[in-house]
PDB file of C-alpha atoms in Angstrom:
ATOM      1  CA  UNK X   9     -49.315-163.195   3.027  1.00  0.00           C
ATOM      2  CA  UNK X  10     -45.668-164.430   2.681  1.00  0.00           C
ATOM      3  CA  UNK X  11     -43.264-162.803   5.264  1.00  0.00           C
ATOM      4  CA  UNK X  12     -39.841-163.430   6.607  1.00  0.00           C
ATOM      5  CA  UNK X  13     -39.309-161.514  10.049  1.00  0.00           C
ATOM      6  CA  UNK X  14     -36.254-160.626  11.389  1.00  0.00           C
ATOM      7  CA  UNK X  15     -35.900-158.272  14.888  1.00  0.00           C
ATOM      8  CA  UNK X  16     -35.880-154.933  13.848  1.00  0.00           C
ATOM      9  CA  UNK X  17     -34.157-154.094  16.713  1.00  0.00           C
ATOM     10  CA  UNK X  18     -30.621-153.574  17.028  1.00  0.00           C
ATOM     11  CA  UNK X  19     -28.948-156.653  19.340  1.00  0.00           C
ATOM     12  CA  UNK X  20     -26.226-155.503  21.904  1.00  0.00           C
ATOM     13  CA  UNK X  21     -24.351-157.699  23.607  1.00  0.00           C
ATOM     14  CA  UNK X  22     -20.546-158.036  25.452  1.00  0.00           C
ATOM     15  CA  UNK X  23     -18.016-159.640  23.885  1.00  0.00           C
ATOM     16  CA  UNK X  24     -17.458-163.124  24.615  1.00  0.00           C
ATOM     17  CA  UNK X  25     -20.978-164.011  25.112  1.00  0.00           C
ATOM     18  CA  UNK X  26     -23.131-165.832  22.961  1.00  0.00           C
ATOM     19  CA  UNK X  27     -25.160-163.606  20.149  1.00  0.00           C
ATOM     20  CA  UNK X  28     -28.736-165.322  18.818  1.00  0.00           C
ATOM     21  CA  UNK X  29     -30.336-163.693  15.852  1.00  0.00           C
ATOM     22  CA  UNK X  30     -34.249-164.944  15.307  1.00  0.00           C
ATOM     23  CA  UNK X  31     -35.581-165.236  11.774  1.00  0.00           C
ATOM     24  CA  UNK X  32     -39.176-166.246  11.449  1.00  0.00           C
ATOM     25  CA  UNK X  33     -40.681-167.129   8.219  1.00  0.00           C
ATOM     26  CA  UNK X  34     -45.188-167.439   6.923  1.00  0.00           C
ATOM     27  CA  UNK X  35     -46.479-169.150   4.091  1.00  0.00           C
ATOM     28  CA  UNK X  36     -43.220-170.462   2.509  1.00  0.00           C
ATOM     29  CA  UNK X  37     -42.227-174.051   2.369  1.00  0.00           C
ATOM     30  CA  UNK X  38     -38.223-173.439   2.405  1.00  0.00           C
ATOM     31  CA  UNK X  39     -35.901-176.205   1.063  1.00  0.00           C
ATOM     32  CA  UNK X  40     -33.163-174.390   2.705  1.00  0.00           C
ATOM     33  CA  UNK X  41     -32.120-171.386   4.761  1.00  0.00           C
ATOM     34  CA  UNK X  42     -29.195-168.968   3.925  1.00  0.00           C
ATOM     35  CA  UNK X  43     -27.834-166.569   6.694  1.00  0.00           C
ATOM     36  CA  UNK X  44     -25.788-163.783   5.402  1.00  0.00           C
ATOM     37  CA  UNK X  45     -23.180-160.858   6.924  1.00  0.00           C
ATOM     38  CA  UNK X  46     -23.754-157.657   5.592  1.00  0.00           C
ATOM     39  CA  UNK X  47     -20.910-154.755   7.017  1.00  0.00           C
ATOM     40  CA  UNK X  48     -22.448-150.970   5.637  1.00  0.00           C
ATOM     41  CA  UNK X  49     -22.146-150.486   2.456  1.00  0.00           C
ATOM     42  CA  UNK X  50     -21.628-153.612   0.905  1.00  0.00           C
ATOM     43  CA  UNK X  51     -22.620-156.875  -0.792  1.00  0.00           C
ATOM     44  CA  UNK X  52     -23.750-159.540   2.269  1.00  0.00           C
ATOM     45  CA  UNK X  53     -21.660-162.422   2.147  1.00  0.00           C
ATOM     46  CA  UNK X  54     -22.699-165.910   2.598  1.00  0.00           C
ATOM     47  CA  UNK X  55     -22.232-167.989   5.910  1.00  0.00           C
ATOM     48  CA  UNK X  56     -24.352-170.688   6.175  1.00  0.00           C
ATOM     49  CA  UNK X  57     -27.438-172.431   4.456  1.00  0.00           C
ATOM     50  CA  UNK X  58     -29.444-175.091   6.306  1.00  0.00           C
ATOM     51  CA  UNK X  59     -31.801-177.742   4.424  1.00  0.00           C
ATOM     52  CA  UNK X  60     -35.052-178.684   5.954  1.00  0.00           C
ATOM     53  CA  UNK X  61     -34.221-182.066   6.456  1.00  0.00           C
ATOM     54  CA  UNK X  62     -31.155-180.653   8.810  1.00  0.00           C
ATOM     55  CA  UNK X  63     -31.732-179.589  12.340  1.00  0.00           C
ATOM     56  CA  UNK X  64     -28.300-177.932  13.108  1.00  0.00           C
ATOM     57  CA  UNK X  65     -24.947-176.581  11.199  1.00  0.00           C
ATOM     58  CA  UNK X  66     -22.134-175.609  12.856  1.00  0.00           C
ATOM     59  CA  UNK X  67     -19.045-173.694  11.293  1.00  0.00           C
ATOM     60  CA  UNK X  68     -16.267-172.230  13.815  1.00  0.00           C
ATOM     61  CA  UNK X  69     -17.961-169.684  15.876  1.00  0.00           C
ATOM     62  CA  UNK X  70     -21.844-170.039  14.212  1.00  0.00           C
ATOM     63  CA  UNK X  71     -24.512-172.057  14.593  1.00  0.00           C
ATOM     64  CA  UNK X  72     -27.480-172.600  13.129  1.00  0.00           C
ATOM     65  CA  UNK X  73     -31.190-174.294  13.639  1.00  0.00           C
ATOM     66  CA  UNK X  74     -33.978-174.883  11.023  1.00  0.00           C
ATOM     67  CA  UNK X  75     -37.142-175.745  12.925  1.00  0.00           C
ATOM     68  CA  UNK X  76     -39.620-176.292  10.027  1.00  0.00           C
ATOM     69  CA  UNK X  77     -42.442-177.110  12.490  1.00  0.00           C
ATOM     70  CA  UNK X  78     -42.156-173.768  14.636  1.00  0.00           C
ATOM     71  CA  UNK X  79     -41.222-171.944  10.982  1.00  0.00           C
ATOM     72  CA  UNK X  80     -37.927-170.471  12.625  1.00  0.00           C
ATOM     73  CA  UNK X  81     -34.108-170.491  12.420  1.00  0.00           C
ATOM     74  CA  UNK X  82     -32.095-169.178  15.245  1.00  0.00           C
ATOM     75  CA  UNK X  83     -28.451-167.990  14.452  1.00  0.00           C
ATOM     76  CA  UNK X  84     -25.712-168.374  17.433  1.00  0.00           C
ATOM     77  CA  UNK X  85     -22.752-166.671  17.379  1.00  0.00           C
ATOM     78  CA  UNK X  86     -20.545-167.662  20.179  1.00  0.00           C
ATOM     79  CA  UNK X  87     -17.498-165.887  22.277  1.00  0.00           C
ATOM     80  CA  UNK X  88     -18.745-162.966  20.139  1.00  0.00           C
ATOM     81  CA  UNK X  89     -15.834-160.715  19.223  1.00  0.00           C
ATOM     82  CA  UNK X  90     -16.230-156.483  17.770  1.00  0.00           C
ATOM     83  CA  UNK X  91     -15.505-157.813  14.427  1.00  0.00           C
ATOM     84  CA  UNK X  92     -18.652-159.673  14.429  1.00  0.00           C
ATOM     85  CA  UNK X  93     -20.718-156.370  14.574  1.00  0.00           C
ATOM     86  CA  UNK X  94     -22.802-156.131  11.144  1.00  0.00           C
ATOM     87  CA  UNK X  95     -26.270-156.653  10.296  1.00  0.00           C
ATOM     88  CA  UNK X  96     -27.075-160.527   9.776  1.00  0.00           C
ATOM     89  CA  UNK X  97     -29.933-161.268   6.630  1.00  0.00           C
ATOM     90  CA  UNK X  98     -31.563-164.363   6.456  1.00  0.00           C
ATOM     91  CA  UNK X  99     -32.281-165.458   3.518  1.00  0.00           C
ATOM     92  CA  UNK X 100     -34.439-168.487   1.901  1.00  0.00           C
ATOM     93  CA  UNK X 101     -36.084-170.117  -1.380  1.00  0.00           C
ATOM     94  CA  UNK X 102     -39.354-169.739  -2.723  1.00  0.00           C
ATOM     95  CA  UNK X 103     -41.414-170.616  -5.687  1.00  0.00           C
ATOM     96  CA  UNK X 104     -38.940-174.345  -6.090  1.00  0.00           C
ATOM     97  CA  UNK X 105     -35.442-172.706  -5.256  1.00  0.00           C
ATOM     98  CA  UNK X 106     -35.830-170.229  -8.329  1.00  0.00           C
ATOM     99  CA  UNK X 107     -35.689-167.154  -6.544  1.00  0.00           C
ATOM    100  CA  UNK X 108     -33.807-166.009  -2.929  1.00  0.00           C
ATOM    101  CA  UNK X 109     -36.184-163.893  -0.722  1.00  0.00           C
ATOM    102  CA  UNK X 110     -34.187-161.960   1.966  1.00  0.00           C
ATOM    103  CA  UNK X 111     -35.465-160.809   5.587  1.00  0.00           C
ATOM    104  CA  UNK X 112     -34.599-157.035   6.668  1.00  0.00           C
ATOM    105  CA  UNK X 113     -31.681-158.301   8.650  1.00  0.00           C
ATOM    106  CA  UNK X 114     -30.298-157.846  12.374  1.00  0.00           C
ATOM    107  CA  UNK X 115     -28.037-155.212  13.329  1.00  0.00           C
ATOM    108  CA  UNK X 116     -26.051-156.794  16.240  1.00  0.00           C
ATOM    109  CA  UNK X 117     -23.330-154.262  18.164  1.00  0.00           C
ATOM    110  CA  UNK X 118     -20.851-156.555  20.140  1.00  0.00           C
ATOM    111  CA  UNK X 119     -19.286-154.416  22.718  1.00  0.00           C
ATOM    112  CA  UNK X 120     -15.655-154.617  24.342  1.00  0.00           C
TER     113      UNK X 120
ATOM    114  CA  UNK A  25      -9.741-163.559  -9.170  1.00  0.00           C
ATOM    115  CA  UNK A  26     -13.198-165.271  -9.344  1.00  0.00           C
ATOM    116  CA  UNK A  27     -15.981-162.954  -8.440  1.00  0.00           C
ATOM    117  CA  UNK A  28     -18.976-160.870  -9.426  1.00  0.00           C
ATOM    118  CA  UNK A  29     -18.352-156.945 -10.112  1.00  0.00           C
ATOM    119  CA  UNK A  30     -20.683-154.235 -10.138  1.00  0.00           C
ATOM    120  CA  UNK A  31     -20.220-151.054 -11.983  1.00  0.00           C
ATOM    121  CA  UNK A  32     -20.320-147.784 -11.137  1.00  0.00           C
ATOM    122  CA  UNK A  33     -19.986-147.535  -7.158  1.00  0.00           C
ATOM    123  CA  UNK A  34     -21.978-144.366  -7.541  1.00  0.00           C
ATOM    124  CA  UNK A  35     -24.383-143.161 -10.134  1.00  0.00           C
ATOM    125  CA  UNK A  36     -26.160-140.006 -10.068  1.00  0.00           C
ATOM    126  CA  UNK A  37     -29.072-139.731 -12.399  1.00  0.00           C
ATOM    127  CA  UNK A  38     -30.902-136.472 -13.358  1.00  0.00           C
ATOM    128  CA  UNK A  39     -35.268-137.049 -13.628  1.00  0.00           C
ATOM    129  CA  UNK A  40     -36.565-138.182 -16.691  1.00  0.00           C
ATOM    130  CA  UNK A  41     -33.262-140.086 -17.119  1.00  0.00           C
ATOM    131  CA  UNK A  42     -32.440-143.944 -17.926  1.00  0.00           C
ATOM    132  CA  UNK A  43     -29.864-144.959 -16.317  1.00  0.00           C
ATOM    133  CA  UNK A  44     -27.879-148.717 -16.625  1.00  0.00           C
ATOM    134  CA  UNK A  45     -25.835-150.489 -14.100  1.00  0.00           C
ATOM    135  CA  UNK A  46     -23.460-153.193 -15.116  1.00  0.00           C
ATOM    136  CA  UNK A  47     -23.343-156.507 -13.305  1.00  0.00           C
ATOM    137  CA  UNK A  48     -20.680-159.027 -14.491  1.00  0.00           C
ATOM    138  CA  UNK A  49     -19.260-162.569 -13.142  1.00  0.00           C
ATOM    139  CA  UNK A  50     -16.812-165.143 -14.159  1.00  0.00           C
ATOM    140  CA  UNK A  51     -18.032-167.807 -11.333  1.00  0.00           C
ATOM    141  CA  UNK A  52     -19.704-169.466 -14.111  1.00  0.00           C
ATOM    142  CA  UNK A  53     -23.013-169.075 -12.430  1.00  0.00           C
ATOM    143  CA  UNK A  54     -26.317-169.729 -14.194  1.00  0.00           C
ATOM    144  CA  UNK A  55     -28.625-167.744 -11.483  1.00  0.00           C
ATOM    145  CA  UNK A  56     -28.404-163.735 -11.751  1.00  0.00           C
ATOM    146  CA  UNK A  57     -30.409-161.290  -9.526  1.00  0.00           C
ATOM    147  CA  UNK A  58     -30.722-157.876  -8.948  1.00  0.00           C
ATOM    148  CA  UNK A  59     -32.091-156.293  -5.725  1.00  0.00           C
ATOM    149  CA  UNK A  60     -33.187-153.358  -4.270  1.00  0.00           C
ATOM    150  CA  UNK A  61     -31.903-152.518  -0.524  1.00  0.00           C
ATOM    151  CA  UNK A  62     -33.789-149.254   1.269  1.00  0.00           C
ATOM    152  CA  UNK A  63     -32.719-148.059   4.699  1.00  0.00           C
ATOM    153  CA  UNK A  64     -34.005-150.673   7.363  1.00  0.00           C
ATOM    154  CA  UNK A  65     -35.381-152.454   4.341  1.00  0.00           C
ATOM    155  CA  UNK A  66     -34.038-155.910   3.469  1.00  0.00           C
ATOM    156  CA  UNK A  67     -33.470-156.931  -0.130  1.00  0.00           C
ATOM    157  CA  UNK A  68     -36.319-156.906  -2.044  1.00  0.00           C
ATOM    158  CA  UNK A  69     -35.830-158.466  -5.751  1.00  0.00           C
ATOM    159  CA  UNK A  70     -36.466-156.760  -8.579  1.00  0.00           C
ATOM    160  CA  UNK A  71     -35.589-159.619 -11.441  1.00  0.00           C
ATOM    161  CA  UNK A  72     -33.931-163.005 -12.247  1.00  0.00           C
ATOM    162  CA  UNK A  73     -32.673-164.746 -14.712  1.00  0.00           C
ATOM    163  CA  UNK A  74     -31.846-168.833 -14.039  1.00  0.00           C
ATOM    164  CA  UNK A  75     -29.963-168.921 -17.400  1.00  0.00           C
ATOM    165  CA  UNK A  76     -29.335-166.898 -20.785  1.00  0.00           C
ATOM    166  CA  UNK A  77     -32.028-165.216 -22.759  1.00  0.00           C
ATOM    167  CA  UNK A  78     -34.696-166.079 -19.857  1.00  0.00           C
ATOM    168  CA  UNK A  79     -35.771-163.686 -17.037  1.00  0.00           C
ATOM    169  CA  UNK A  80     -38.399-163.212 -14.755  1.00  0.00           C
ATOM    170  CA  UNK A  81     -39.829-160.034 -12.666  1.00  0.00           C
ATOM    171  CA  UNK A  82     -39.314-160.271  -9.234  1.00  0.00           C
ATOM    172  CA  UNK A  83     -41.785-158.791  -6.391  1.00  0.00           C
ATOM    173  CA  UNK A  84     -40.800-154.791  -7.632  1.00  0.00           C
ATOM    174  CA  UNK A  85     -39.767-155.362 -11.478  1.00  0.00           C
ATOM    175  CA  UNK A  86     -41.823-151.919 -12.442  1.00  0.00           C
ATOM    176  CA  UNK A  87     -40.006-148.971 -13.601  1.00  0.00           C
ATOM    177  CA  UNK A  88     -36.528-151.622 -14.666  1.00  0.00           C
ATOM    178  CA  UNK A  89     -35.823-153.481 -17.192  1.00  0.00           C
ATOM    179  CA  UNK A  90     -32.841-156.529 -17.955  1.00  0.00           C
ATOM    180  CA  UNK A  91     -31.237-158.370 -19.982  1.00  0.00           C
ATOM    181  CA  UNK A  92     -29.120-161.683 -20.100  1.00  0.00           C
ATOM    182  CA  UNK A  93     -27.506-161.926 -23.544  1.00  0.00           C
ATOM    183  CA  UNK A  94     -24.287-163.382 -22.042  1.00  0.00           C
ATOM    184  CA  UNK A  95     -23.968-165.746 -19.323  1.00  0.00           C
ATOM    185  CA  UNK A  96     -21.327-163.405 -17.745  1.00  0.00           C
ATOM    186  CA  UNK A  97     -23.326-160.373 -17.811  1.00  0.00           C
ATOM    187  CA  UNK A  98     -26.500-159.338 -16.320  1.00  0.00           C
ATOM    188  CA  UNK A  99     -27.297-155.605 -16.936  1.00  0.00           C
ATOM    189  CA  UNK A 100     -30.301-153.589 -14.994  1.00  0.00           C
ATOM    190  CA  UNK A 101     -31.688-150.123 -16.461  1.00  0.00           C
ATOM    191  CA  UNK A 102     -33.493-148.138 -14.048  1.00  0.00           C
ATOM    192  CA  UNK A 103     -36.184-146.235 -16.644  1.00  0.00           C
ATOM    193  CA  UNK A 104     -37.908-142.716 -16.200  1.00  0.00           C
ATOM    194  CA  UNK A 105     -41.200-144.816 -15.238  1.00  0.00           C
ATOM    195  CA  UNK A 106     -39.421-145.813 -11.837  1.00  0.00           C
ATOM    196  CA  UNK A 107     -40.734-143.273  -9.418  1.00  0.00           C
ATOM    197  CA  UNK A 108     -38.354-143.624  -6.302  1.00  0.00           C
ATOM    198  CA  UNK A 109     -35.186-144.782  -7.899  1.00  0.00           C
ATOM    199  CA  UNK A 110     -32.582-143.629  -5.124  1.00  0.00           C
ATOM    200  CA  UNK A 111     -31.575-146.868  -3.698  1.00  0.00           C
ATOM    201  CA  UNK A 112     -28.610-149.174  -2.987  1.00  0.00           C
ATOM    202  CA  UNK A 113     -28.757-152.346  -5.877  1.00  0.00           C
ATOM    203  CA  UNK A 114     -27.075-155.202  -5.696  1.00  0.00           C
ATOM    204  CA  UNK A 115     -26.348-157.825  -7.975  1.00  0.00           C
ATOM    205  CA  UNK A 116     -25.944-161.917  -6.771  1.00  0.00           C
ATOM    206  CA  UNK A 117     -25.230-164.736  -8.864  1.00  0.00           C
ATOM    207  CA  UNK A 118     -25.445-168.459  -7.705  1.00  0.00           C
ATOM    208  CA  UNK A 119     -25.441-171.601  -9.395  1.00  0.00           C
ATOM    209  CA  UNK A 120     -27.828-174.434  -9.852  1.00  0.00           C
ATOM    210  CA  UNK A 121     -31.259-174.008  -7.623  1.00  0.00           C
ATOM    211  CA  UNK A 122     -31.520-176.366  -4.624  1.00  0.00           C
ATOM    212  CA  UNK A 123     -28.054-177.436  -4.951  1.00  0.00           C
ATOM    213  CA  UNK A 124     -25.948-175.191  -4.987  1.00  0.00           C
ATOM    214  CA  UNK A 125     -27.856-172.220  -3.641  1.00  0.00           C
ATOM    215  CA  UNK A 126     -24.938-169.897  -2.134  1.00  0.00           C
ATOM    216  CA  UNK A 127     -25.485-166.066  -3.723  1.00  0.00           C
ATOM    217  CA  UNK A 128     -22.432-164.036  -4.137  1.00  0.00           C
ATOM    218  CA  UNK A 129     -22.712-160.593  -4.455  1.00  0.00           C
ATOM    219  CA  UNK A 130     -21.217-157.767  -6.089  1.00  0.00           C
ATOM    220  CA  UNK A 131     -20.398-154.526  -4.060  1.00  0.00           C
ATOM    221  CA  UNK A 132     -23.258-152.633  -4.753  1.00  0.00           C
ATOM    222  CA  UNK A 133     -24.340-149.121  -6.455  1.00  0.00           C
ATOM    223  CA  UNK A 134     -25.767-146.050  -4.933  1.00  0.00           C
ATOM    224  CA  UNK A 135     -28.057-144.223  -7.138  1.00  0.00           C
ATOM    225  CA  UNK A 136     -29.006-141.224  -6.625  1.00  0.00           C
ATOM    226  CA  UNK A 137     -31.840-139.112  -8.113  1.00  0.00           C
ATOM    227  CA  UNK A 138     -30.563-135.368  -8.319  1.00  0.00           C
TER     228      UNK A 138
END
């Protein structure tokens, strides 16, 4: 069966060090990736989105990997800061791009 | 300001009751969803639409229902039929598939059965 797989478990970590979220994907031949923020309560919000043909993004703080072999993306957030505490979706195509199929998300608690 | 708007925030429906939510957008976005988020859950889709007048179930379309008369406007009714309607939905739009693939989304209502 399809599945995107995202820990479950809530990440904590100290601020300033480097936060990696894990999203794992069966049985779906992405074109792309999407990683979202969602804060409680509201929409997520967009960050990055990763084609299969790219290895890495960057943008300020994140970072992402698309390793279509292992069927995994890792998501790096570095000198983590509080304000990056929310629950991180990732998100990615199926059936030719058509429709946007969403993991359960990350809660990650960056501490002071 | 460009952006997608969900209406109510809030919506408390009564059993046996049909209830709508409103979904608009002026992003000029072809691609409308709706999901369904549960506690713990992630988003599970409920229907599509990739342009007006055409829409497709998604993975939990029974018990709703959609339309897309208006590019703008994407409306989901959550019927009597729908067994376990208290959830948080949210509404994305995005443009064309494959290239342009970024979902915004609206801010979400709670429904509550009551």
């Amino acid at each position: 069966s399809q599945k995107i797989e995202q820990n479950s478990e809530a990440l904590n970590i100290q601020e300033g060090k480097t936060a990696t979220l894990t999203c794992n994907y069966t049985n779906y031949s992405p074109a792309y990736l999407q990683w979202y923020r969602q804060d409680p309560g509201r929409g997520p919000v967009f960050l990055l989105l990763i084609r299969e043909n790219e290895k890495e993004k960057r943008k300020e703080r994140l970072k992402v990997t698309f390793d279509t072999t292992l069927k995994q993306s890792l998501f790096h957030i570095t000198a983590s800061q509080p304000a990056d505490s929310a629950t991180y979706l990732c998100a990615l195509d199926d059936t030719g791009g058509f429709k946007t199929i969403f993991g359960a998300g990350t809660r990650l608690f960056v501490k002071a | 300001d460009g952006g997608i708007t969900q209406s109510p925030k809030y919506l408390f429906r009564k059993e046996g009751q049909n209830v709508t939510l409103s979904c608009e957008q002026n992003l000029n976005h072809d691609a409308m969803y709706w999901y369904r988020q549960d506690p713990g859950q992630g988003l599970r889709l409920i229907y599509y639409s990739q342009i007006v007048n055409d829409f497709q179930k998604g993975d939990i379309a029974e018990g709703y229902s959609v339309s897309r008369e208006k590019k703008e406007s994407f409306p989901l009714t959550v019927t009597s039929a729908q067994k376990n309607p208290t959830a948080f939905y949210l509404c994305a739009s995005s443009g064309a598939a494959l290239l342009n693939a970024e979902a915004f989304f609206g801010q979400g209502t709670r429904l509550t059965v009551v």
